[in-house]
PDB file of C-alpha atoms in Angstrom:
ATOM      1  CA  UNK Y  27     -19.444 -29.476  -6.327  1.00 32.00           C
ATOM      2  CA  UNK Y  28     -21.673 -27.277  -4.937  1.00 36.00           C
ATOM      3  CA  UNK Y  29     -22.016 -23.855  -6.393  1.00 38.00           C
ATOM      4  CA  UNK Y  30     -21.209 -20.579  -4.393  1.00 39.00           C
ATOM      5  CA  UNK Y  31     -23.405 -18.389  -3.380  1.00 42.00           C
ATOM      6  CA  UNK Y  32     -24.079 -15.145  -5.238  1.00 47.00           C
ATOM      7  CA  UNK Y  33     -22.553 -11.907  -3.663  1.00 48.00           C
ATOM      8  CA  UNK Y  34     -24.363 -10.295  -1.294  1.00 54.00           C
ATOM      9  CA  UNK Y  35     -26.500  -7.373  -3.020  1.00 56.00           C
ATOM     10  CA  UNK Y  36     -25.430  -4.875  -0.600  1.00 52.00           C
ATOM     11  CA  UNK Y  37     -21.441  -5.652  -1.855  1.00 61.00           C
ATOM     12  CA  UNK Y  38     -22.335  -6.422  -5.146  1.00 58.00           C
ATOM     13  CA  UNK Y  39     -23.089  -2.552  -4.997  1.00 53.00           C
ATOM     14  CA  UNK Y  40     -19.761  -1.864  -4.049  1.00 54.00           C
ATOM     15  CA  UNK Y  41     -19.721  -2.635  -8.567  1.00 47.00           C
ATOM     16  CA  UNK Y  42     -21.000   0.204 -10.654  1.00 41.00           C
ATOM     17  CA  UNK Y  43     -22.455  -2.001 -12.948  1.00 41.00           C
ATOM     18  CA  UNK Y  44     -21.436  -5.362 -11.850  1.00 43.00           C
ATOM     19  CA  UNK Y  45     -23.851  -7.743 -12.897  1.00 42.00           C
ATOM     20  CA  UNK Y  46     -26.259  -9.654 -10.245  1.00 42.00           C
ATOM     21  CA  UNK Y  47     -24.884 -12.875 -10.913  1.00 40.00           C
ATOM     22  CA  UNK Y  48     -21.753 -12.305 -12.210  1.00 44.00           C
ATOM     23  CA  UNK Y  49     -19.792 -12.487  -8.525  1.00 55.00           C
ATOM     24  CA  UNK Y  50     -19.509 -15.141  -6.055  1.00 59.00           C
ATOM     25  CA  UNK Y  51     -18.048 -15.836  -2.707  1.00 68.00           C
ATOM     26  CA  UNK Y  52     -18.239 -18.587  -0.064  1.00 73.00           C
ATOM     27  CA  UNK Y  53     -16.868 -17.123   2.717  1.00 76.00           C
ATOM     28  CA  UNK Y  54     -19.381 -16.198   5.534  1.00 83.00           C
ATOM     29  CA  UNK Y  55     -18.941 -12.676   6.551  1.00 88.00           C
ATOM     30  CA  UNK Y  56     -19.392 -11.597  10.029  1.00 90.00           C
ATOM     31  CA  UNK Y  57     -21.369  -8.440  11.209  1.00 90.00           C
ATOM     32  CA  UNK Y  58     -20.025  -5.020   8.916  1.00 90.00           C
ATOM     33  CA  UNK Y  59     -21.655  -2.248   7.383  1.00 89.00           C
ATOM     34  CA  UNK Y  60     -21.037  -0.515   4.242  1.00 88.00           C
ATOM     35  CA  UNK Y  61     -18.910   2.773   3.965  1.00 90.00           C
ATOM     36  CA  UNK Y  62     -18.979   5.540   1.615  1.00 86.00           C
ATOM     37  CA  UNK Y  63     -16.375   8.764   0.789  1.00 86.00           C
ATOM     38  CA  UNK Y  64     -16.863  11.783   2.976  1.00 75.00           C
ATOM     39  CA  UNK Y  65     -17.151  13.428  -0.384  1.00 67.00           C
ATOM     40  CA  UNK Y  66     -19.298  14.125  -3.232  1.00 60.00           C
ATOM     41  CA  UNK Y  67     -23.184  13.345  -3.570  1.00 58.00           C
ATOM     42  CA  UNK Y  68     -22.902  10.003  -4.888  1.00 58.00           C
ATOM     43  CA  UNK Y  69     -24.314   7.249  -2.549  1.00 60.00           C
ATOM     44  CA  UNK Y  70     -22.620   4.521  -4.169  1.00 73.00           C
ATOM     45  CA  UNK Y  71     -20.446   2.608  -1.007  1.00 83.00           C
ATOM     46  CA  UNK Y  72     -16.289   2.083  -1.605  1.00 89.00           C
ATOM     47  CA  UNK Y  73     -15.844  -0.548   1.306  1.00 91.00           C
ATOM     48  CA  UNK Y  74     -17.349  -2.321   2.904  1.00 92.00           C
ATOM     49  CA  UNK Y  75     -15.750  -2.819   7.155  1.00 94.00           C
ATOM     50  CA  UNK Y  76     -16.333  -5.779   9.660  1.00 94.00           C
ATOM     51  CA  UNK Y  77     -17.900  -4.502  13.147  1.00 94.00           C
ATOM     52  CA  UNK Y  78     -15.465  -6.068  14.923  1.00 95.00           C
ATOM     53  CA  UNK Y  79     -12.114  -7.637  14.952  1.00 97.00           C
ATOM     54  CA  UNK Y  80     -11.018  -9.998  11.832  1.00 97.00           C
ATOM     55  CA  UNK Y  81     -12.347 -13.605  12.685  1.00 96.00           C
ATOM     56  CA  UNK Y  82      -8.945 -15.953  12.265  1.00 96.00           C
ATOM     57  CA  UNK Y  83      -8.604 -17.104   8.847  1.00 96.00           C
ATOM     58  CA  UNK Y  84     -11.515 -15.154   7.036  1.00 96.00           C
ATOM     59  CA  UNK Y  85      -8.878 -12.713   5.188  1.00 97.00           C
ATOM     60  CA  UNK Y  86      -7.165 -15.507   3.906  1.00 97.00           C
ATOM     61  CA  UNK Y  87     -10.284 -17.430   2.614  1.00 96.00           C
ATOM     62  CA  UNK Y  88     -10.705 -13.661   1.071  1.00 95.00           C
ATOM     63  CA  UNK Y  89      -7.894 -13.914  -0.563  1.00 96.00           C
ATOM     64  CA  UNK Y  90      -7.746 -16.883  -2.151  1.00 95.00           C
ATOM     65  CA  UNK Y  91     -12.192 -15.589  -3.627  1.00 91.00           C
ATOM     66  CA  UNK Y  92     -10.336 -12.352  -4.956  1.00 91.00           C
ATOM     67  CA  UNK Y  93     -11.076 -13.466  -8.382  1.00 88.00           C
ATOM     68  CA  UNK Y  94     -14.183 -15.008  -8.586  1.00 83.00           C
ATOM     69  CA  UNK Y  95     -15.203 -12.051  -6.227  1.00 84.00           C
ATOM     70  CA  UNK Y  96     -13.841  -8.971  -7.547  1.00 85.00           C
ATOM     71  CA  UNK Y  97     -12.883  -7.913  -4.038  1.00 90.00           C
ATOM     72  CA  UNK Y  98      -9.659  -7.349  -2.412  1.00 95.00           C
ATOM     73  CA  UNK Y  99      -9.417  -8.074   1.187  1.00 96.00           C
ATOM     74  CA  UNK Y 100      -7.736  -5.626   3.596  1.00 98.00           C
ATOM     75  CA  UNK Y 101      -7.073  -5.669   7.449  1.00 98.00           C
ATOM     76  CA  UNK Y 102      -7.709  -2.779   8.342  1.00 98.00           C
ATOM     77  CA  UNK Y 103      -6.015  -0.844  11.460  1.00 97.00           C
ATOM     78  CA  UNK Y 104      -7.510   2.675  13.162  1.00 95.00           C
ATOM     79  CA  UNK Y 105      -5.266   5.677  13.798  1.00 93.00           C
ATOM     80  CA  UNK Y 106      -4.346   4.814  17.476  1.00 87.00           C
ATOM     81  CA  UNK Y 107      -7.687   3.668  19.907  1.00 78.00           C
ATOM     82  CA  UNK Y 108      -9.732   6.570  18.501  1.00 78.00           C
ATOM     83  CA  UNK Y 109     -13.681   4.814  18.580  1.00 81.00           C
ATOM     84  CA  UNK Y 110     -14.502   5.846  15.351  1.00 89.00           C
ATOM     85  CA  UNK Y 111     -12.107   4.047  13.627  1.00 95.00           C
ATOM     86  CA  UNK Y 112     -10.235   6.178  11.192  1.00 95.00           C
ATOM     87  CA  UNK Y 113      -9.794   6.822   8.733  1.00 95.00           C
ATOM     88  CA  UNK Y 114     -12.213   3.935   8.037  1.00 95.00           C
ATOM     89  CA  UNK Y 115     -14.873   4.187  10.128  1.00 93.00           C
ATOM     90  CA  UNK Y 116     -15.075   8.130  10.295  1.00 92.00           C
ATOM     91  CA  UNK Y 117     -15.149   7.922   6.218  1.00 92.00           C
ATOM     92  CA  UNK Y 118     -12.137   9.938   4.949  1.00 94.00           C
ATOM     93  CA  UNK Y 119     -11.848   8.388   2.000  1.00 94.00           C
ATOM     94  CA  UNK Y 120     -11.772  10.223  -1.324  1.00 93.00           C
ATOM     95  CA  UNK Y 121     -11.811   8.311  -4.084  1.00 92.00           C
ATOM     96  CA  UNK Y 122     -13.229  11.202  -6.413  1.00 90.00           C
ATOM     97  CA  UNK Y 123      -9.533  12.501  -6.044  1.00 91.00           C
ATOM     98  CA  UNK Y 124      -7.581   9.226  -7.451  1.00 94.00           C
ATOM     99  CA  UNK Y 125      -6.662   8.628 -10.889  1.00 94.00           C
ATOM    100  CA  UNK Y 126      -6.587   4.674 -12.306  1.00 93.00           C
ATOM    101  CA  UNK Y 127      -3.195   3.040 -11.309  1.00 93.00           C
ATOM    102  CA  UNK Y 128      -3.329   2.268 -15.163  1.00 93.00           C
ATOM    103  CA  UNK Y 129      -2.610   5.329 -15.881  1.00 93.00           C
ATOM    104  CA  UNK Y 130       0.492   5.839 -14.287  1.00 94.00           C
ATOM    105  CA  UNK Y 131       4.103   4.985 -15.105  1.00 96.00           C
ATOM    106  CA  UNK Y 132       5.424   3.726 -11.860  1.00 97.00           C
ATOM    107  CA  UNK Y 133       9.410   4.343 -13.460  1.00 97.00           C
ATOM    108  CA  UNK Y 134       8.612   7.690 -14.146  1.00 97.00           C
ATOM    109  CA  UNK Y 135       7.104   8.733 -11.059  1.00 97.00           C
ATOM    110  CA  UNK Y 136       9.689   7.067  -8.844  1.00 97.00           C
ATOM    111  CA  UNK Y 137      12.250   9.020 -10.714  1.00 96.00           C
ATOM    112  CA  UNK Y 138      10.189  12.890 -10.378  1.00 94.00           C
ATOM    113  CA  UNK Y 139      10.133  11.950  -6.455  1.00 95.00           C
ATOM    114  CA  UNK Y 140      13.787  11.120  -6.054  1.00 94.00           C
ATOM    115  CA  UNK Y 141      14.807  13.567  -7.990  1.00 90.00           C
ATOM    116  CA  UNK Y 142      12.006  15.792  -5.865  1.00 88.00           C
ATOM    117  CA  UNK Y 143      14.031  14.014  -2.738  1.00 86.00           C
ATOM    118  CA  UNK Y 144      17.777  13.532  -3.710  1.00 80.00           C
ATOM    119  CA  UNK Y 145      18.305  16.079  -6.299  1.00 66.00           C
ATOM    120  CA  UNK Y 146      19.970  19.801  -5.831  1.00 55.00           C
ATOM    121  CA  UNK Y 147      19.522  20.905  -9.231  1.00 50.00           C
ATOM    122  CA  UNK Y 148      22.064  24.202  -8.974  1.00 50.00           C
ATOM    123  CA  UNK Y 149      24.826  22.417  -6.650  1.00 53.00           C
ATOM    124  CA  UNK Y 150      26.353  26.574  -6.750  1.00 52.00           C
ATOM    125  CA  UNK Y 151      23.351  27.961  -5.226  1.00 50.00           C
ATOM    126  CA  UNK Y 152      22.746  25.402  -2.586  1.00 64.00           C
ATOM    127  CA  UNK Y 153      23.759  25.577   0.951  1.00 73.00           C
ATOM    128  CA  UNK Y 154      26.702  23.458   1.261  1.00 74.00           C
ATOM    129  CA  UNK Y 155      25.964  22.095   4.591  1.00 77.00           C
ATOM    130  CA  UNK Y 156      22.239  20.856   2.842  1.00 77.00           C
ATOM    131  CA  UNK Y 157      24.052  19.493  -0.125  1.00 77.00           C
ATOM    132  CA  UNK Y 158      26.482  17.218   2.344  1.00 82.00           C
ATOM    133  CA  UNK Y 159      23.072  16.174   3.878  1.00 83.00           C
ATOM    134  CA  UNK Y 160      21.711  14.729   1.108  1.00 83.00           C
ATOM    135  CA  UNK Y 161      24.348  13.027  -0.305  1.00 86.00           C
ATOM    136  CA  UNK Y 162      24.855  11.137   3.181  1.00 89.00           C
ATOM    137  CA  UNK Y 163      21.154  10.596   2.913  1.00 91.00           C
ATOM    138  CA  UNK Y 164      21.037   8.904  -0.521  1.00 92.00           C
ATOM    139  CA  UNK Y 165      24.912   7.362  -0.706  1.00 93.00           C
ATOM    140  CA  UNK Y 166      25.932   5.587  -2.402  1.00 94.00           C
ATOM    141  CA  UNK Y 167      23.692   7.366  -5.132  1.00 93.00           C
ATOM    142  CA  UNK Y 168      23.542  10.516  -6.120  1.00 84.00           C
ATOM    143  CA  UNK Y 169      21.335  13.384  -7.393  1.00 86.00           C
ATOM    144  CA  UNK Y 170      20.388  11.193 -10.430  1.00 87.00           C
ATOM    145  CA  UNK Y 171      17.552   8.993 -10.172  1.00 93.00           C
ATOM    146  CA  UNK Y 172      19.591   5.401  -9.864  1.00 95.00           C
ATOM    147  CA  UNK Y 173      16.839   3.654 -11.996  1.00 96.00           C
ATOM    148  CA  UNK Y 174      14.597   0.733 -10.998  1.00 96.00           C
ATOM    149  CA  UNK Y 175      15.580  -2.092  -9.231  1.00 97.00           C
ATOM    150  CA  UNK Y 176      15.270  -5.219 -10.971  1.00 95.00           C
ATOM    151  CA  UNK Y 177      13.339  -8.500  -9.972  1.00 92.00           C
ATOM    152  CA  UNK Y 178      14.949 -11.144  -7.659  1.00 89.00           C
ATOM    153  CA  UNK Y 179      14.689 -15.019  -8.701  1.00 82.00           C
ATOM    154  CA  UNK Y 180      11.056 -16.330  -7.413  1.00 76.00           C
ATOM    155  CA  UNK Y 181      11.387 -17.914  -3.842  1.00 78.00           C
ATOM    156  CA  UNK Y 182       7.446 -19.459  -3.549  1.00 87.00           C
ATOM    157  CA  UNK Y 183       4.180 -18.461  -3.718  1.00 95.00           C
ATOM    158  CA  UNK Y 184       3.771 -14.426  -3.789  1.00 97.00           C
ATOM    159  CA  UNK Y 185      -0.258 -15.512  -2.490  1.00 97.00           C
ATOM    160  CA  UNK Y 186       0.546 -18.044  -0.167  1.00 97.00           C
ATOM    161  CA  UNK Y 187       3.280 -15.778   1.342  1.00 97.00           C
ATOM    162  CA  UNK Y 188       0.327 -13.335   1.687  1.00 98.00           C
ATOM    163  CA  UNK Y 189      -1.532 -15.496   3.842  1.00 98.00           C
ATOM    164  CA  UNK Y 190       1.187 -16.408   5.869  1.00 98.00           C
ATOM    165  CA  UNK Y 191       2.080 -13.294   7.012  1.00 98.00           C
ATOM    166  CA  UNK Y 192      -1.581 -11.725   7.040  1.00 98.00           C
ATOM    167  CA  UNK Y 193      -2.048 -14.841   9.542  1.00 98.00           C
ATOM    168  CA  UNK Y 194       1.087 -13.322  11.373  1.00 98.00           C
ATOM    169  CA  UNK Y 195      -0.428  -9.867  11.131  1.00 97.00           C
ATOM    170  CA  UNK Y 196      -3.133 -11.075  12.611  1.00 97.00           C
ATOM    171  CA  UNK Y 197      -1.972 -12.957  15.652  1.00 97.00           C
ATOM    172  CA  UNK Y 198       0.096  -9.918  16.783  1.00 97.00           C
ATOM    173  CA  UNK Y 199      -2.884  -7.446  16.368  1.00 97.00           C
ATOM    174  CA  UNK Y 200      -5.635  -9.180  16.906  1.00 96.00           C
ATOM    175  CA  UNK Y 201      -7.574  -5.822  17.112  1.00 95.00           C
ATOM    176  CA  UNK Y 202      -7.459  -5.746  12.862  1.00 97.00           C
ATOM    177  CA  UNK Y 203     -10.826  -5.536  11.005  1.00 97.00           C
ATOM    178  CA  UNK Y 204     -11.748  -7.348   7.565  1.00 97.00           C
ATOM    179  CA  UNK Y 205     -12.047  -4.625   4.820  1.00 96.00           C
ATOM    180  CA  UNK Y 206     -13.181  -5.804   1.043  1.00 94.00           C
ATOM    181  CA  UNK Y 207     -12.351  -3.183  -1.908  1.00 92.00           C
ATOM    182  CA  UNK Y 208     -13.324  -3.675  -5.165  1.00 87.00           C
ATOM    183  CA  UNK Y 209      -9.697  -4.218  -7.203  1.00 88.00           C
ATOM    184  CA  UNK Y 210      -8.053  -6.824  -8.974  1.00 90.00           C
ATOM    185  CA  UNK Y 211      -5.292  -6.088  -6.437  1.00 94.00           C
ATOM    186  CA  UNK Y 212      -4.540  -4.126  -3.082  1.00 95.00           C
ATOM    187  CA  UNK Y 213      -3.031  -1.335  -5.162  1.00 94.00           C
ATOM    188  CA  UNK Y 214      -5.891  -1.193  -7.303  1.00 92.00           C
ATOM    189  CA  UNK Y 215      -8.257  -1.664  -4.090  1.00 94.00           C
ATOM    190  CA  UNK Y 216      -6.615   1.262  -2.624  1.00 96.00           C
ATOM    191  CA  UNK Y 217      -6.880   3.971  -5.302  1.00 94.00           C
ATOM    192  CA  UNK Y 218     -10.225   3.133  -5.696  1.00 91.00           C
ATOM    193  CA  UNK Y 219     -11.997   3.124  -2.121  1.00 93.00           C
ATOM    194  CA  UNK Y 220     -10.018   6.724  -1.865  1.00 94.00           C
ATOM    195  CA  UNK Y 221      -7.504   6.178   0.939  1.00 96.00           C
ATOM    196  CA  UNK Y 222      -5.237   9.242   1.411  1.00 95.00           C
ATOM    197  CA  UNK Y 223      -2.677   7.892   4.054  1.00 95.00           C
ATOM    198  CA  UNK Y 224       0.342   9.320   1.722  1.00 95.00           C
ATOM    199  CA  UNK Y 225      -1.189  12.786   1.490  1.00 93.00           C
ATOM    200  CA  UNK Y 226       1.804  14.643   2.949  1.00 90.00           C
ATOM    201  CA  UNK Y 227       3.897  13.580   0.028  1.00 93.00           C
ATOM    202  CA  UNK Y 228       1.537  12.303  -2.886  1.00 95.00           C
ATOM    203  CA  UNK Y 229      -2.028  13.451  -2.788  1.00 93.00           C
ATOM    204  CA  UNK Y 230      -2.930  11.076  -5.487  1.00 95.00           C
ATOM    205  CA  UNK Y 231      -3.264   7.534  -4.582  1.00 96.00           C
ATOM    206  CA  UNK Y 232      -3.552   6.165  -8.560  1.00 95.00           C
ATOM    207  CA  UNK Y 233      -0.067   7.235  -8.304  1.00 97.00           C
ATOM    208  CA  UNK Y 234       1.380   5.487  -5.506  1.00 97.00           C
ATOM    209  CA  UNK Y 235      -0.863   2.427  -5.868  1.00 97.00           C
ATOM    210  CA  UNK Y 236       1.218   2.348  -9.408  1.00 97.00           C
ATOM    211  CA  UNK Y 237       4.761   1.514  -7.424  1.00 98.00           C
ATOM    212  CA  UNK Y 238       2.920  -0.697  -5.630  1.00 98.00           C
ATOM    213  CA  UNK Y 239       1.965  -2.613  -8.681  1.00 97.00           C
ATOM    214  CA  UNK Y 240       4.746  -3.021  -9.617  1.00 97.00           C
ATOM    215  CA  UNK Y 241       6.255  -3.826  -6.876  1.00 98.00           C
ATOM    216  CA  UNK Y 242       3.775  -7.270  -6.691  1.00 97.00           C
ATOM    217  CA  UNK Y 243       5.597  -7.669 -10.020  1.00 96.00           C
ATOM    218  CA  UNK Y 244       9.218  -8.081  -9.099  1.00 97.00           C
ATOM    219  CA  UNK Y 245       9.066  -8.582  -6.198  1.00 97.00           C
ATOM    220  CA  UNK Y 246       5.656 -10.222  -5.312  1.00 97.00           C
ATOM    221  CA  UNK Y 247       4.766  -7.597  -2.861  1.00 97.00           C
ATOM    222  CA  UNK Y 248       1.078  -7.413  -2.069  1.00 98.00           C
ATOM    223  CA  UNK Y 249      -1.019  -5.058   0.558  1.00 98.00           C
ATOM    224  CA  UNK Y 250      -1.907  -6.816   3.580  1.00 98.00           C
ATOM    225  CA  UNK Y 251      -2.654  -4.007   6.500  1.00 98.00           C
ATOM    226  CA  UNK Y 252      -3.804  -0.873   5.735  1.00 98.00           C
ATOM    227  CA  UNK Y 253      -3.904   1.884   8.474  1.00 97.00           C
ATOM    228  CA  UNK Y 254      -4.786   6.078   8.167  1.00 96.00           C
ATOM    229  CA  UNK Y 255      -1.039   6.102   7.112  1.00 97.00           C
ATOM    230  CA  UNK Y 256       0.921   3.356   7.452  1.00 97.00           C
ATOM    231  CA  UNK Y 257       0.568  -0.050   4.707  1.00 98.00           C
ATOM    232  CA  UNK Y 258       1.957  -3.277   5.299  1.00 98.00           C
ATOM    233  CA  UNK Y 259       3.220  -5.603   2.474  1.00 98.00           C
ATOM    234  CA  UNK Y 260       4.181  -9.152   2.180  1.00 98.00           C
ATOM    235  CA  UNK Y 261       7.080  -9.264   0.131  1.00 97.00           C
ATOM    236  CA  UNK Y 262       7.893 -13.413  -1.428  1.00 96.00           C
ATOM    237  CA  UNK Y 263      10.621 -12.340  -3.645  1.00 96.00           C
ATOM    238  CA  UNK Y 264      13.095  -9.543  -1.281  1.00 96.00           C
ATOM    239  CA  UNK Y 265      16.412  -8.367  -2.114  1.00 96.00           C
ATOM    240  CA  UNK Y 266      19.203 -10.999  -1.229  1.00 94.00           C
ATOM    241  CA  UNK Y 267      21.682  -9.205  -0.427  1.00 95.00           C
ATOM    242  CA  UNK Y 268      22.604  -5.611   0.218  1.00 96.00           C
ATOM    243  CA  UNK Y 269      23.328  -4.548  -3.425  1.00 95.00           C
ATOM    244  CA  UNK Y 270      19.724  -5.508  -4.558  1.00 96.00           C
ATOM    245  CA  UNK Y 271      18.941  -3.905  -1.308  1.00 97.00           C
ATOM    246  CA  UNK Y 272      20.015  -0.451  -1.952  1.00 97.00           C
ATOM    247  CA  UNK Y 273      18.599  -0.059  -5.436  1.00 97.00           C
ATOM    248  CA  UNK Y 274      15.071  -1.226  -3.408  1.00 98.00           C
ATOM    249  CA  UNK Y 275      15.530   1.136  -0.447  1.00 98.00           C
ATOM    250  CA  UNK Y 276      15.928   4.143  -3.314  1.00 97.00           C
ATOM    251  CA  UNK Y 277      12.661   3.394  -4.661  1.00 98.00           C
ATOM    252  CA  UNK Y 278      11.487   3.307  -0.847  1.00 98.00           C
ATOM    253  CA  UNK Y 279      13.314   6.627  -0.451  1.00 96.00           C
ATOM    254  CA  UNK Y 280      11.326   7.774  -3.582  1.00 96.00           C
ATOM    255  CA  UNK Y 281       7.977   6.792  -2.391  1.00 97.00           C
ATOM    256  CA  UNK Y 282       7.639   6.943   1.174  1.00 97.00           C
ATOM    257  CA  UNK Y 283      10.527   9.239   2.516  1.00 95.00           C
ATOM    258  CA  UNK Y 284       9.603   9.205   5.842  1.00 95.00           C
ATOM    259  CA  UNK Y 285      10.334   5.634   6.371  1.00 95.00           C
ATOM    260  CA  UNK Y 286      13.987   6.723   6.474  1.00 95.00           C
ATOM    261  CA  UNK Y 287      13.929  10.321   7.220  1.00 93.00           C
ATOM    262  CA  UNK Y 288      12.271  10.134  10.290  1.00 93.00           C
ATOM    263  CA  UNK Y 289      13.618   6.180  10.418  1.00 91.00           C
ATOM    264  CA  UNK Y 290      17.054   5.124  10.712  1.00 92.00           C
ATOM    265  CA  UNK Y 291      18.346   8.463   8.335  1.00 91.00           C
ATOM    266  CA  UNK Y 292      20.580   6.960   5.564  1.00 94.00           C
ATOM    267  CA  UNK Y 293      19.548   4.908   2.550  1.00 96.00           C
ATOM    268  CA  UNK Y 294      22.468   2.337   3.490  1.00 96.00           C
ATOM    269  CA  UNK Y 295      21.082   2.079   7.136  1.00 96.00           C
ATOM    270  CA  UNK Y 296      18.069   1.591   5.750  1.00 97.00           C
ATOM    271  CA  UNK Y 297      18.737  -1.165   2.789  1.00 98.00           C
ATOM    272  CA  UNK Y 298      20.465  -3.346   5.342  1.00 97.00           C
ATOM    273  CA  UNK Y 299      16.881  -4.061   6.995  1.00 97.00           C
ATOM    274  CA  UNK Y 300      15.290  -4.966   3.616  1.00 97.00           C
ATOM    275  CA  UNK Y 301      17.576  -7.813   2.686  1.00 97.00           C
ATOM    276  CA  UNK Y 302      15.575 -10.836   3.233  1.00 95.00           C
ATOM    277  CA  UNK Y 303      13.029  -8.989   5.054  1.00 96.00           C
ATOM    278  CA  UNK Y 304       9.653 -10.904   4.322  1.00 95.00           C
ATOM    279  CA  UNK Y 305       7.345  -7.721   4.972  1.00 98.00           C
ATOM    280  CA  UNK Y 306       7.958  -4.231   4.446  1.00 98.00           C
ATOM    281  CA  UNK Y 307       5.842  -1.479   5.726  1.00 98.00           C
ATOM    282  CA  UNK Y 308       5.317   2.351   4.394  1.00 98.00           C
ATOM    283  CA  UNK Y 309       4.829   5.041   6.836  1.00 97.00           C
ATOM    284  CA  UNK Y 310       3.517   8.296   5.908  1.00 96.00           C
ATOM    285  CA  UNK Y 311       3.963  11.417   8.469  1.00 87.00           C
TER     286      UNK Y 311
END
């Protein structure tokens, strides 16, 4: 067998201290450049971006070098046409800002932002036509956090569900760049290259990228399309029915509210589009 390739120096920078030798990939990559944050002094690069459009199959031949790599492979989408191609291109990315996903308790936080959400903590005090809101918002739940929901039986492969739909992805925007990260996953990739598409709600993406962990956990979830707000996930292990579905669609709620405040308005609306849904995506306003 013939050995791969070392990484490219210019990526290999993308390690602070990554050994010369250490990675390898196989994959040809076409025509990119390196990008750094729009922050801070430090010349060290957090992604690097293809020039053009994703060739057909390189983010899946990505994906299955994460390891031996080190790098997580994105396709990446711009806000609308613009020609600089933000947020990527025009380098708002902050990664001086985000804390380690590690550090994070992904229960914990989902709970403070429901409760942030959901919960009217003096029911006396509170206009009553607000109150009624809410609870048709979050029904059949309540002010009270409803608790995480729990992992569905394994339907296949969470990384060959990946591919498939990043090949899906793909064919319906063909426009989508290759990104590589340095993470052991696309949560981890994303708190550390500094993306900020949540700001509006959570300014920290260590945070955030914590849910998403554990989301690849239950429910085999990983990042597939990144955009200046919006993620796409493939999802091998959904909720099967509309019970599992609501306890999922509160943790949506939780994290990305705008996905059904400014979507279809009630958490029940909402968790009948997640049952069985192979792909979820998170849109921040």
């Amino acid at each position: 067998m013939t050995a791969s390739p070392p990484l490219p120096a210019e990526l290999r920078r993308l390690f602070l201290g990554g050994a010369a030798g250490h990675r390898a990939m196989s994959s040809s990559l076409p025509a990119g450049r390196l990008i750094g944050a729009e922050e801070g002094d430090d010349p060290t690069p957090v992604l690097w971006m293809s020039d053009g459009p994703a060739p057909v199959g390189l983010w899946e031949a990505l994906h299955r070098e994460r390891q031996s790599s080190g790098l997580w492979p994105l396709l990446l989408a711009p806000l609308r046409d613009e020609p600089d191609f933000r947020p990527w291109g025009s380098q708002e990315l902050y990664p001086g800002r985000m804390s380690s996903p590690d550090s994070q308790d992904a229960a914990d936080l989902l709970r403070q932002w429901w409760e942030g959400i959901a919960g009217w903590h003096d029911e006396e005090a509170e206009d009553p036509e607000e109150a009624a809101e809410r609870r048709a918002i979050t029904a059949p739940f309540g002010p009270s956090w409803p608790g995480q929901a729990p992992a569905p039986a394994a339907t296949g492969s969470p990384d060959e569900h990946a591919r498939a739909v990043a090949a899906a992805l793909l064919r319906s925007r063909p426009a989508l760049r290759i990104g590589l990260v340095a993470g052991v996953d696309g949560a981890a990739a994303l708190a550390s290259c500094g993306w900020s598409g949540p700001l509006n709600h959570e300014n920290d993406m260590g945070r955030i990228a914590s849910v998403l962990r554990s989301w690849e956990e239950r429910f085999g979830a990983q990042v597939v399309v990144v955009g200046f707000d919006t993620i796409d996930l493939s999802v091998a292990a959904p909720p099967a029915d509309l019970d599992e579905a609501l306890l999922v669609a509160a943790e949506h709620l939780a994290l990305c509210p705008d996905n059904i405040l400014q979507g279809v308005g009630t958490l029940s609306a909402y968790a009948e589009d997640l049952v069985k849904a192979d792909s979820w995506t998170l849109w921040w306003d």
